[in-house]
PDB file of C-alpha atoms in Angstrom:
ATOM      1  CA  ASN A   1      -0.074  -0.060  -0.152  1.00 48.00           C
ATOM      2  CA  ASN A   2       1.717   3.190  -1.463  1.00 44.00           C
ATOM      3  CA  ASN A   3      -0.055   5.567   0.950  1.00 47.00           C
ATOM      4  CA  SER A   4       1.162   3.388   4.178  1.00 45.00           C
ATOM      5  CA  VAL A   5       4.634   3.546   3.078  1.00 43.00           C
ATOM      6  CA  THR A   6       4.440   7.289   2.178  1.00 46.00           C
ATOM      7  CA  MET A   7       3.136   7.995   5.775  1.00 44.00           C
ATOM      8  CA  SER A   8       5.955   5.642   7.583  1.00 48.00           C
ATOM      9  CA  ALA A   9       8.384   7.658   5.279  1.00 48.00           C
ATOM     10  CA  GLY A  10       6.727  10.990   7.031  1.00 47.00           C
ATOM     11  CA  VAL A  11       6.895   9.493  10.347  1.00 51.00           C
ATOM     12  CA  PHE A  12      10.522   8.205  10.696  1.00 57.00           C
ATOM     13  CA  SER A  13      12.143  10.769   7.848  1.00 73.00           C
ATOM     14  CA  TYR A  14      15.592  12.119   8.701  1.00 79.00           C
ATOM     15  CA  GLU A  15      14.650  15.325   8.232  1.00 83.00           C
ATOM     16  CA  SER A  16      11.824  15.264  11.266  1.00 85.00           C
ATOM     17  CA  LEU A  17      14.869  13.733  13.451  1.00 88.00           C
ATOM     18  CA  VAL A  18      17.099  16.544  12.659  1.00 88.00           C
ATOM     19  CA  HIS A  19      14.275  19.090  13.579  1.00 89.00           C
ATOM     20  CA  ALA A  20      13.827  17.257  16.405  1.00 90.00           C
ATOM     21  CA  VAL A  21      16.796  16.896  17.617  1.00 91.00           C
ATOM     22  CA  SER A  22      17.705  20.577  16.600  1.00 92.00           C
ATOM     23  CA  GLY A  23      14.722  21.777  18.432  1.00 90.00           C
ATOM     24  CA  ALA A  24      15.854  19.961  21.705  1.00 92.00           C
ATOM     25  CA  VAL A  25      19.345  21.075  21.731  1.00 92.00           C
ATOM     26  CA  GLY A  26      18.154  24.464  21.048  1.00 92.00           C
ATOM     27  CA  SER A  27      15.583  24.747  23.811  1.00 91.00           C
ATOM     28  CA  VAL A  28      17.708  23.389  26.263  1.00 91.00           C
ATOM     29  CA  THR A  29      20.819  25.727  25.646  1.00 92.00           C
ATOM     30  CA  ALA A  30      18.171  28.653  25.876  1.00 91.00           C
ATOM     31  CA  MET A  31      16.280  27.983  28.944  1.00 89.00           C
ATOM     32  CA  THR A  32      19.671  27.070  30.691  1.00 90.00           C
ATOM     33  CA  VAL A  33      20.709  30.641  30.150  1.00 87.00           C
ATOM     34  CA  PHE A  34      17.586  32.064  31.204  1.00 88.00           C
ATOM     35  CA  PHE A  35      16.552  29.802  33.647  1.00 88.00           C
ATOM     36  CA  PRO A  36      16.591  31.968  37.307  1.00 89.00           C
ATOM     37  CA  LEU A  37      13.603  34.123  35.314  1.00 85.00           C
ATOM     38  CA  ASP A  38      11.485  31.172  35.140  1.00 83.00           C
ATOM     39  CA  THR A  39      12.130  30.419  38.844  1.00 84.00           C
ATOM     40  CA  ALA A  40      11.072  33.981  39.846  1.00 83.00           C
ATOM     41  CA  ARG A  41       7.922  33.194  37.402  1.00 80.00           C
ATOM     42  CA  LEU A  42       6.962  29.775  39.415  1.00 80.00           C
ATOM     43  CA  ARG A  43       7.701  31.488  42.732  1.00 81.00           C
ATOM     44  CA  LEU A  44       5.134  34.594  41.521  1.00 77.00           C
ATOM     45  CA  GLN A  45       2.364  32.295  40.248  1.00 74.00           C
ATOM     46  CA  VAL A  46       2.491  29.864  43.269  1.00 76.00           C
ATOM     47  CA  ASP A  47       3.378  31.923  46.418  1.00 74.00           C
ATOM     48  CA  GLU A  48       0.353  34.205  46.617  1.00 67.00           C
ATOM     49  CA  ASN A  49       1.458  35.808  49.672  1.00 69.00           C
ATOM     50  CA  ARG A  50       4.952  37.088  48.466  1.00 70.00           C
ATOM     51  CA  LYS A  51       5.308  40.959  48.647  1.00 70.00           C
ATOM     52  CA  ALA A  52       8.234  41.393  46.273  1.00 66.00           C
ATOM     53  CA  LYS A  53       6.565  42.034  42.848  1.00 69.00           C
ATOM     54  CA  SER A  54       9.100  42.470  39.997  1.00 75.00           C
ATOM     55  CA  THR A  55      11.532  39.766  38.683  1.00 79.00           C
ATOM     56  CA  PRO A  56      14.721  41.745  39.936  1.00 84.00           C
ATOM     57  CA  ALA A  57      13.412  41.960  43.660  1.00 85.00           C
ATOM     58  CA  ILE A  58      12.104  38.296  43.642  1.00 85.00           C
ATOM     59  CA  LEU A  59      15.437  36.990  42.375  1.00 87.00           C
ATOM     60  CA  ALA A  60      17.173  39.275  45.240  1.00 89.00           C
ATOM     61  CA  GLU A  61      15.165  38.098  47.807  1.00 88.00           C
ATOM     62  CA  ILE A  62      15.576  33.774  46.695  1.00 87.00           C
ATOM     63  CA  ILE A  63      19.626  34.616  46.902  1.00 90.00           C
ATOM     64  CA  LYS A  64      19.769  36.198  50.014  1.00 90.00           C
ATOM     65  CA  GLU A  65      17.290  33.906  51.808  1.00 88.00           C
ATOM     66  CA  GLU A  66      17.995  30.512  49.864  1.00 87.00           C
ATOM     67  CA  GLY A  67      21.687  30.869  48.524  1.00 87.00           C
ATOM     68  CA  LEU A  68      23.466  32.052  45.539  1.00 87.00           C
ATOM     69  CA  LEU A  69      22.138  28.746  43.206  1.00 87.00           C
ATOM     70  CA  ALA A  70      18.927  28.768  44.421  1.00 87.00           C
ATOM     71  CA  PRO A  71      17.564  30.168  41.173  1.00 88.00           C
ATOM     72  CA  TYR A  72      19.149  27.111  39.432  1.00 89.00           C
ATOM     73  CA  ARG A  73      16.833  24.889  41.615  1.00 84.00           C
ATOM     74  CA  GLY A  74      15.112  22.073  39.825  1.00 79.00           C
ATOM     75  CA  TRP A  75      17.269  22.816  36.560  1.00 87.00           C
ATOM     76  CA  PHE A  76      18.247  19.194  35.767  1.00 85.00           C
ATOM     77  CA  PRO A  77      14.681  17.838  35.769  1.00 80.00           C
ATOM     78  CA  VAL A  78      13.481  20.904  33.957  1.00 82.00           C
ATOM     79  CA  ILE A  79      16.091  19.768  31.211  1.00 88.00           C
ATOM     80  CA  CYS A  80      15.151  16.676  31.050  1.00 85.00           C
ATOM     81  CA  SER A  81      11.447  17.568  30.748  1.00 83.00           C
ATOM     82  CA  LEU A  82      12.230  20.350  28.219  1.00 86.00           C
ATOM     83  CA  CYS A  83      14.698  18.117  25.858  1.00 90.00           C
ATOM     84  CA  CYS A  84      11.750  15.323  25.998  1.00 89.00           C
ATOM     85  CA  SER A  85       8.821  17.830  25.391  1.00 89.00           C
ATOM     86  CA  ASN A  86      10.627  19.967  22.511  1.00 89.00           C
ATOM     87  CA  PHE A  87      11.784  16.423  20.821  1.00 91.00           C
ATOM     88  CA  VAL A  88       8.282  15.109  21.031  1.00 90.00           C
ATOM     89  CA  TYR A  89       6.830  18.231  19.652  1.00 90.00           C
ATOM     90  CA  PHE A  90       9.219  19.308  17.165  1.00 90.00           C
ATOM     91  CA  TYR A  91       9.146  15.511  15.631  1.00 91.00           C
ATOM     92  CA  CYS A  92       5.366  15.634  15.653  1.00 90.00           C
ATOM     93  CA  PHE A  93       5.095  19.003  14.416  1.00 89.00           C
ATOM     94  CA  ASN A  94       7.434  18.272  11.032  1.00 88.00           C
ATOM     95  CA  CYS A  95       6.149  14.673  10.466  1.00 88.00           C
ATOM     96  CA  LEU A  96       2.376  15.726  10.474  1.00 87.00           C
ATOM     97  CA  LYS A  97       3.166  18.998   8.230  1.00 85.00           C
ATOM     98  CA  SER A  98       5.571  17.004   5.672  1.00 84.00           C
ATOM     99  CA  THR A  99       2.592  13.970   5.641  1.00 84.00           C
ATOM    100  CA  TRP A 100       0.277  16.790   5.281  1.00 83.00           C
ATOM    101  CA  LEU A 101       1.666  19.116   2.929  1.00 79.00           C
ATOM    102  CA  LYS A 102       3.313  16.719   0.592  1.00 75.00           C
ATOM    103  CA  GLY A 103       5.866  19.393  -0.737  1.00 70.00           C
ATOM    104  CA  LYS A 104       2.844  22.050  -1.481  1.00 74.00           C
ATOM    105  CA  GLN A 105       3.290  25.578   0.163  1.00 74.00           C
ATOM    106  CA  SER A 106       2.062  25.948   4.113  1.00 76.00           C
ATOM    107  CA  ALA A 107      -0.498  28.046   5.130  1.00 81.00           C
ATOM    108  CA  SER A 108      -1.292  29.996   8.655  1.00 83.00           C
ATOM    109  CA  SER A 109      -4.514  27.655   9.223  1.00 84.00           C
ATOM    110  CA  THR A 110      -2.347  24.498   8.255  1.00 86.00           C
ATOM    111  CA  ASP A 111       0.341  25.478  10.991  1.00 86.00           C
ATOM    112  CA  LEU A 112      -2.176  26.110  13.627  1.00 88.00           C
ATOM    113  CA  LEU A 113      -3.961  22.574  13.220  1.00 89.00           C
ATOM    114  CA  VAL A 114      -0.666  20.643  13.171  1.00 89.00           C
ATOM    115  CA  GLY A 115       0.900  22.664  16.144  1.00 88.00           C
ATOM    116  CA  ILE A 116      -2.778  22.049  18.000  1.00 90.00           C
ATOM    117  CA  ALA A 117      -2.089  18.199  16.957  1.00 91.00           C
ATOM    118  CA  ALA A 118       1.570  17.898  18.015  1.00 90.00           C
ATOM    119  CA  GLY A 119       0.856  19.959  21.259  1.00 89.00           C
ATOM    120  CA  ILE A 120      -1.988  17.145  22.101  1.00 91.00           C
ATOM    121  CA  VAL A 121       0.518  14.475  21.824  1.00 90.00           C
ATOM    122  CA  ASN A 122       3.132  16.363  23.344  1.00 89.00           C
ATOM    123  CA  VAL A 123       0.728  17.272  26.683  1.00 87.00           C
ATOM    124  CA  LEU A 124      -0.192  13.653  26.924  1.00 88.00           C
ATOM    125  CA  VAL A 125       3.391  12.165  26.650  1.00 88.00           C
ATOM    126  CA  THR A 126       5.023  14.577  28.725  1.00 86.00           C
ATOM    127  CA  THR A 127       2.627  15.905  31.417  1.00 86.00           C
ATOM    128  CA  PRO A 128       4.005  13.296  34.322  1.00 88.00           C
ATOM    129  CA  LEU A 129       7.561  15.011  33.768  1.00 86.00           C
ATOM    130  CA  TRP A 130       6.513  18.411  33.916  1.00 84.00           C
ATOM    131  CA  VAL A 131       4.319  17.746  37.352  1.00 84.00           C
ATOM    132  CA  VAL A 132       7.570  15.995  39.049  1.00 85.00           C
ATOM    133  CA  ASN A 133       9.752  19.041  37.530  1.00 80.00           C
ATOM    134  CA  THR A 134       7.497  21.693  39.321  1.00 79.00           C
ATOM    135  CA  ARG A 135       7.199  20.023  42.516  1.00 82.00           C
ATOM    136  CA  LEU A 136      11.200  19.665  42.606  1.00 81.00           C
ATOM    137  CA  LYS A 137      11.917  23.319  41.583  1.00 77.00           C
ATOM    138  CA  LEU A 138       9.685  24.360  44.668  1.00 77.00           C
ATOM    139  CA  GLN A 139      11.088  22.168  46.890  1.00 78.00           C
ATOM    140  CA  GLY A 140      13.219  23.497  49.632  1.00 72.00           C
ATOM    141  CA  SER A 141      11.824  27.280  48.995  1.00 72.00           C
ATOM    142  CA  LYS A 142      10.923  29.840  51.626  1.00 74.00           C
ATOM    143  CA  PHE A 143       7.188  30.087  51.359  1.00 74.00           C
ATOM    144  CA  ARG A 144       5.134  33.144  52.414  1.00 73.00           C
ATOM    145  CA  ASN A 145       1.938  31.026  51.807  1.00 71.00           C
ATOM    146  CA  THR A 146       1.671  29.208  55.088  1.00 68.00           C
ATOM    147  CA  ASP A 147      -0.828  26.352  53.694  1.00 69.00           C
ATOM    148  CA  ILE A 148       1.792  24.976  51.440  1.00 70.00           C
ATOM    149  CA  GLN A 149       2.956  21.358  52.564  1.00 72.00           C
ATOM    150  CA  PRO A 150       6.800  20.950  52.036  1.00 71.00           C
ATOM    151  CA  THR A 151       7.919  17.884  50.375  1.00 75.00           C
ATOM    152  CA  ASN A 152      10.992  15.721  50.151  1.00 78.00           C
ATOM    153  CA  TYR A 153      11.972  14.164  47.209  1.00 82.00           C
ATOM    154  CA  ALA A 154      15.586  12.874  46.587  1.00 81.00           C
ATOM    155  CA  GLY A 155      15.299  13.354  42.921  1.00 80.00           C
ATOM    156  CA  ILE A 156      13.195  12.724  39.664  1.00 82.00           C
ATOM    157  CA  LEU A 157      12.564   8.935  40.229  1.00 86.00           C
ATOM    158  CA  ASP A 158      11.665   9.356  43.669  1.00 88.00           C
ATOM    159  CA  ALA A 159       9.148  12.055  43.108  1.00 87.00           C
ATOM    160  CA  PHE A 160       7.364   9.754  40.540  1.00 88.00           C
ATOM    161  CA  ALA A 161       7.399   6.732  43.219  1.00 90.00           C
ATOM    162  CA  GLN A 162       6.324   9.055  46.078  1.00 88.00           C
ATOM    163  CA  ILE A 163       3.331  10.605  44.050  1.00 86.00           C
ATOM    164  CA  THR A 164       2.369   7.545  42.810  1.00 90.00           C
ATOM    165  CA  ARG A 165       2.252   6.031  45.981  1.00 89.00           C
ATOM    166  CA  ASP A 166       0.691   8.814  47.812  1.00 86.00           C
ATOM    167  CA  GLU A 167      -1.737  10.669  45.271  1.00 85.00           C
ATOM    168  CA  GLY A 168      -1.891   7.679  42.693  1.00 85.00           C
ATOM    169  CA  VAL A 169      -0.972   7.405  39.136  1.00 86.00           C
ATOM    170  CA  GLY A 170      -3.650  10.003  38.232  1.00 84.00           C
ATOM    171  CA  ALA A 171      -1.763  12.609  39.778  1.00 82.00           C
ATOM    172  CA  LEU A 172       1.061  12.771  37.701  1.00 85.00           C
ATOM    173  CA  TRP A 173      -1.197  14.161  34.861  1.00 84.00           C
ATOM    174  CA  ASN A 174      -2.243  17.153  37.172  1.00 79.00           C
ATOM    175  CA  GLY A 175      -2.990  20.055  35.167  1.00 74.00           C
ATOM    176  CA  THR A 176      -3.196  18.277  31.985  1.00 80.00           C
ATOM    177  CA  ILE A 177      -6.688  20.079  31.350  1.00 79.00           C
ATOM    178  CA  PRO A 178      -5.110  23.438  31.172  1.00 76.00           C
ATOM    179  CA  SER A 179      -2.307  21.978  29.383  1.00 78.00           C
ATOM    180  CA  LEU A 180      -4.616  20.641  26.555  1.00 83.00           C
ATOM    181  CA  PHE A 181      -6.024  24.324  26.471  1.00 79.00           C
ATOM    182  CA  LEU A 182      -2.395  25.400  26.414  1.00 78.00           C
ATOM    183  CA  VAL A 183      -1.457  23.599  23.284  1.00 83.00           C
ATOM    184  CA  PHE A 184      -2.729  26.777  21.528  1.00 84.00           C
ATOM    185  CA  ASN A 185       0.261  28.275  22.897  1.00 85.00           C
ATOM    186  CA  PRO A 186       3.055  26.827  21.035  1.00 85.00           C
ATOM    187  CA  ALA A 187       0.307  26.418  17.971  1.00 87.00           C
ATOM    188  CA  ILE A 188      -0.075  30.132  17.907  1.00 89.00           C
ATOM    189  CA  GLN A 189       3.785  30.978  18.434  1.00 90.00           C
ATOM    190  CA  PHE A 190       4.455  28.566  15.616  1.00 88.00           C
ATOM    191  CA  MET A 191       1.677  29.993  13.159  1.00 90.00           C
ATOM    192  CA  ILE A 192       3.218  33.704  13.852  1.00 92.00           C
ATOM    193  CA  TYR A 193       6.796  32.333  13.488  1.00 92.00           C
ATOM    194  CA  GLU A 194       6.188  30.426  10.175  1.00 88.00           C
ATOM    195  CA  GLY A 195       4.102  33.314   8.986  1.00 90.00           C
ATOM    196  CA  LEU A 196       6.500  35.902   9.597  1.00 92.00           C
ATOM    197  CA  LYS A 197       9.009  33.618   8.095  1.00 89.00           C
ATOM    198  CA  ARG A 198       6.938  33.412   5.078  1.00 87.00           C
ATOM    199  CA  GLN A 199       6.520  37.050   4.418  1.00 88.00           C
ATOM    200  CA  LEU A 200      10.269  37.958   5.090  1.00 88.00           C
ATOM    201  CA  ARG A 201      10.952  35.122   2.479  1.00 85.00           C
ATOM    202  CA  LYS A 202       8.184  36.545   0.169  1.00 82.00           C
ATOM    203  CA  GLU A 203      10.304  38.242  -2.466  1.00 70.00           C
ATOM    204  CA  VAL A 204      13.530  36.245  -2.632  1.00 73.00           C
ATOM    205  CA  PRO A 205      13.753  32.289  -1.120  1.00 75.00           C
ATOM    206  CA  ARG A 206      16.840  32.278   1.451  1.00 77.00           C
ATOM    207  CA  GLU A 207      17.759  31.772   5.120  1.00 80.00           C
ATOM    208  CA  LEU A 208      17.236  34.395   7.319  1.00 85.00           C
ATOM    209  CA  SER A 209      19.485  36.398   9.262  1.00 88.00           C
ATOM    210  CA  SER A 210      20.559  35.418  13.085  1.00 90.00           C
ATOM    211  CA  LEU A 211      18.487  38.882  13.830  1.00 91.00           C
ATOM    212  CA  GLU A 212      15.504  38.352  11.657  1.00 91.00           C
ATOM    213  CA  ILE A 213      15.014  35.000  13.400  1.00 91.00           C
ATOM    214  CA  PHE A 214      15.707  36.084  17.194  1.00 92.00           C
ATOM    215  CA  VAL A 215      13.219  38.814  16.449  1.00 93.00           C
ATOM    216  CA  ILE A 216      10.489  36.714  14.705  1.00 93.00           C
ATOM    217  CA  GLY A 217      10.841  34.093  17.323  1.00 92.00           C
ATOM    218  CA  ALA A 218      10.514  36.951  20.077  1.00 93.00           C
ATOM    219  CA  ILE A 219       7.304  38.450  18.583  1.00 93.00           C
ATOM    220  CA  ALA A 220       6.050  34.748  18.112  1.00 93.00           C
ATOM    221  CA  LYS A 221       6.235  33.890  21.934  1.00 91.00           C
ATOM    222  CA  ALA A 222       5.248  37.058  23.267  1.00 92.00           C
ATOM    223  CA  VAL A 223       1.724  37.411  21.570  1.00 91.00           C
ATOM    224  CA  ALA A 224       1.198  33.392  22.192  1.00 91.00           C
ATOM    225  CA  THR A 225       2.265  33.882  26.285  1.00 88.00           C
ATOM    226  CA  THR A 226       0.119  36.861  26.880  1.00 87.00           C
ATOM    227  CA  VAL A 227      -2.900  35.323  25.385  1.00 85.00           C
ATOM    228  CA  THR A 228      -2.553  32.145  27.242  1.00 85.00           C
ATOM    229  CA  TYR A 229      -1.202  33.425  30.656  1.00 84.00           C
ATOM    230  CA  PRO A 230      -4.116  32.939  32.927  1.00 83.00           C
ATOM    231  CA  LEU A 231      -4.154  29.314  32.310  1.00 82.00           C
ATOM    232  CA  GLN A 232      -0.741  28.864  32.825  1.00 81.00           C
ATOM    233  CA  THR A 233      -1.019  30.235  36.161  1.00 78.00           C
ATOM    234  CA  ILE A 234      -3.437  27.615  36.940  1.00 79.00           C
ATOM    235  CA  GLN A 235      -1.295  24.777  35.163  1.00 76.00           C
ATOM    236  CA  SER A 236       1.377  25.335  37.661  1.00 75.00           C
ATOM    237  CA  ILE A 237      -0.705  25.422  40.699  1.00 75.00           C
ATOM    238  CA  LEU A 238      -2.528  22.496  39.625  1.00 76.00           C
ATOM    239  CA  ARG A 239       0.867  20.873  39.091  1.00 70.00           C
ATOM    240  CA  PHE A 240       2.372  21.858  42.381  1.00 74.00           C
ATOM    241  CA  GLY A 241      -0.650  19.447  43.696  1.00 68.00           C
ATOM    242  CA  GLN A 242      -1.423  21.556  46.666  1.00 64.00           C
ATOM    243  CA  LEU A 243      -5.177  21.804  46.213  1.00 60.00           C
ATOM    244  CA  LYS A 244      -7.472  19.109  47.867  1.00 58.00           C
ATOM    245  CA  SER A 245      -8.758  17.234  44.844  1.00 53.00           C
ATOM    246  CA  SER A 246     -12.766  17.386  44.255  1.00 51.00           C
ATOM    247  CA  THR A 247     -14.487  14.287  45.099  1.00 47.00           C
ATOM    248  CA  GLU A 248     -16.926  14.679  42.126  1.00 48.00           C
ATOM    249  CA  LYS A 249     -17.020  11.378  40.084  1.00 49.00           C
ATOM    250  CA  SER A 250     -16.105  12.916  36.653  1.00 53.00           C
ATOM    251  CA  LYS A 251     -12.621  13.872  36.881  1.00 57.00           C
ATOM    252  CA  LEU A 252     -13.419  16.335  33.566  1.00 60.00           C
ATOM    253  CA  LEU A 253     -15.962  18.148  34.918  1.00 64.00           C
ATOM    254  CA  SER A 254     -14.352  18.291  38.253  1.00 65.00           C
ATOM    255  CA  SER A 255     -11.020  19.545  36.466  1.00 67.00           C
ATOM    256  CA  LEU A 256     -12.824  22.224  34.183  1.00 75.00           C
ATOM    257  CA  ARG A 257     -14.748  23.179  37.697  1.00 77.00           C
ATOM    258  CA  THR A 258     -11.253  23.860  39.070  1.00 76.00           C
ATOM    259  CA  ILE A 259      -9.886  25.727  36.412  1.00 77.00           C
ATOM    260  CA  LYS A 260     -13.248  27.944  36.448  1.00 81.00           C
ATOM    261  CA  CYS A 261     -12.960  28.462  40.281  1.00 82.00           C
ATOM    262  CA  LEU A 262      -9.283  29.195  40.331  1.00 80.00           C
ATOM    263  CA  LEU A 263      -9.662  31.741  37.850  1.00 80.00           C
ATOM    264  CA  ILE A 264     -12.591  33.837  39.633  1.00 84.00           C
ATOM    265  CA  SER A 265     -10.865  33.498  42.780  1.00 80.00           C
ATOM    266  CA  ARG A 266      -7.763  34.739  41.953  1.00 77.00           C
ATOM    267  CA  ALA A 267      -9.393  37.377  39.844  1.00 80.00           C
ATOM    268  CA  ARG A 268     -11.495  38.490  42.972  1.00 81.00           C
ATOM    269  CA  LYS A 269      -8.571  38.265  45.271  1.00 79.00           C
ATOM    270  CA  HIS A 270      -6.039  40.381  43.001  1.00 74.00           C
ATOM    271  CA  GLY A 271      -8.313  41.818  40.798  1.00 77.00           C
ATOM    272  CA  LEU A 272      -7.915  40.935  36.956  1.00 77.00           C
ATOM    273  CA  LEU A 273      -4.422  41.753  36.766  1.00 76.00           C
ATOM    274  CA  GLY A 274      -3.993  39.318  39.400  1.00 74.00           C
ATOM    275  CA  LEU A 275      -4.587  36.548  36.804  1.00 77.00           C
ATOM    276  CA  PHE A 276      -1.396  37.874  34.752  1.00 81.00           C
ATOM    277  CA  LYS A 277       0.861  38.003  38.123  1.00 76.00           C
ATOM    278  CA  GLY A 278       4.315  36.838  37.027  1.00 73.00           C
ATOM    279  CA  LEU A 279       3.723  37.780  33.515  1.00 81.00           C
ATOM    280  CA  GLU A 280       6.923  40.044  33.149  1.00 80.00           C
ATOM    281  CA  ALA A 281       9.039  37.450  34.570  1.00 74.00           C
ATOM    282  CA  LYS A 282       7.363  35.139  32.165  1.00 78.00           C
ATOM    283  CA  LEU A 283       7.762  37.435  29.253  1.00 86.00           C
ATOM    284  CA  LEU A 284      11.085  38.134  29.879  1.00 84.00           C
ATOM    285  CA  GLN A 285      12.276  34.392  30.325  1.00 81.00           C
ATOM    286  CA  THR A 286       9.917  33.071  27.697  1.00 82.00           C
ATOM    287  CA  VAL A 287      10.461  35.394  24.768  1.00 89.00           C
ATOM    288  CA  LEU A 288      14.427  35.701  25.286  1.00 90.00           C
ATOM    289  CA  THR A 289      14.535  31.891  25.564  1.00 89.00           C
ATOM    290  CA  ALA A 290      12.224  31.394  22.583  1.00 90.00           C
ATOM    291  CA  ALA A 291      14.173  33.602  20.212  1.00 92.00           C
ATOM    292  CA  LEU A 292      17.489  31.884  21.345  1.00 93.00           C
ATOM    293  CA  MET A 293      15.861  28.374  20.759  1.00 92.00           C
ATOM    294  CA  PHE A 294      14.648  29.372  17.443  1.00 91.00           C
ATOM    295  CA  LEU A 295      17.814  30.960  16.459  1.00 92.00           C
ATOM    296  CA  LEU A 296      19.892  27.813  17.670  1.00 93.00           C
ATOM    297  CA  TYR A 297      17.385  25.296  16.153  1.00 92.00           C
ATOM    298  CA  GLU A 298      17.214  26.758  12.612  1.00 90.00           C
ATOM    299  CA  LYS A 299      21.135  27.134  12.899  1.00 91.00           C
ATOM    300  CA  ILE A 300      21.802  23.717  13.765  1.00 92.00           C
ATOM    301  CA  ALA A 301      19.193  22.195  11.517  1.00 89.00           C
ATOM    302  CA  SER A 302      20.678  24.273   8.694  1.00 89.00           C
ATOM    303  CA  CYS A 303      24.171  23.087   9.270  1.00 90.00           C
ATOM    304  CA  THR A 304      23.434  19.398   9.770  1.00 87.00           C
ATOM    305  CA  PHE A 305      21.420  19.402   6.393  1.00 85.00           C
ATOM    306  CA  ARG A 306      24.392  21.258   4.822  1.00 84.00           C
ATOM    307  CA  ALA A 307      26.951  18.932   6.377  1.00 83.00           C
ATOM    308  CA  MET A 308      24.560  16.052   4.519  1.00 76.00           C
ATOM    309  CA  GLY A 309      24.729  17.746   1.603  1.00 68.00           C
ATOM    310  CA  LEU A 310      21.161  18.256   1.997  1.00 60.00           C
ATOM    311  CA  ARG A 311      19.357  21.564   1.270  1.00 54.00           C
ATOM    312  CA  PHE A 312      17.802  22.847   4.772  1.00 49.00           C
ATOM    313  CA  PHE A 313      14.348  21.374   4.731  1.00 47.00           C
ATOM    314  CA  PHE A 314      12.019  24.520   4.390  1.00 44.00           C
ATOM    315  CA  PHE A 315       8.559  23.836   5.254  1.00 42.00           C
ATOM    316  CA  SER A 316       7.224  27.297   4.984  1.00 40.00           C
TER     317      SER A 316
END
C-alpha cells in the first residue's frame, strides 16, 4: 500500500529527526541561559503572599534567603522534561506537516492545526515529567503562603514513586486539562513564527539572518504567552498539587470546575491583573528563551542538512 509507505516515511524521516534534535538542543541551551527568570515566574504564580512583585526583587530575595544557586534549583529535571517535550513537539510538528503538505506551500491555518495536533501528543506524553519538575523546582523554597506542605523528594525517580504511592498515578497528569487548552500557546507561536518567516522570504527564498530569526521568534512567543497566561498560572498551581482534589465522579467536569474556580477566586482576590501575576518574569524569560531557541534550532538544523549535502528542509 503506497499510502502507508508514504505515511511511515513521513513519520520516520531523517528530516523530522534532525528538526527534533535541533529543537531539543536549542531549547535546552536557551532555557539554561534564562533559567533564573523561570524560577522567579513560578514563585510569583504559586506563592501568592509574596510581597516582591518584580523579577529582580524576587530573585534578590531568593538568593538572599536560599543561597546563590537557588535560582537554578530544579534545573536538571526541567532540562530533562524540556528536552523530551521539545523533541516530541518538533518531531510531531515536522512529521505531521510533511505528511499533510506533501511538498505544497504551507498556510497559517495548516500551521495552527498541525501545532495543535503536535501539542496534544506532547501534553499526553510529557505531563508527568512537568508535574515532577514543578514539585522539584519548588522543593525547599521559603514560601510566604503558610498552607503549602513541604515535600521531600530525593530526585526525579523518587518524586515519581512518591507521587504515585501517595496521590495515585492520576496525580502525574495533574494540570492536563489546562495543558490541553495551552496547546494553543505553541500552536499560535509556531503559526506566527512560520507566517512571519514566509513574509520575510516572500520576495526571495533565502535563509533568514540571525537577527531576523531572533526577532520573529520573540514576537511569536510574546503574543502566544500573553494570550494564554492566566491558564499557565492555573496549570502551575495544579501541578504543584497542593489543592484538595474534588470528590466528583467525573474527572473532566471537576477539572474544568477547578480551573473556573481558581480563575474566579484569583480575579476576586487580586483583580483581573492578578490573573497576569508573574507575566513580566514569564515574558522576559519565555520571549528571550524562545528567540534564542528558534535561532539555535534554525542554525543547527541548517548546518546539519548542509553537512549531509541536503538543502535545509524548509516547510514554509
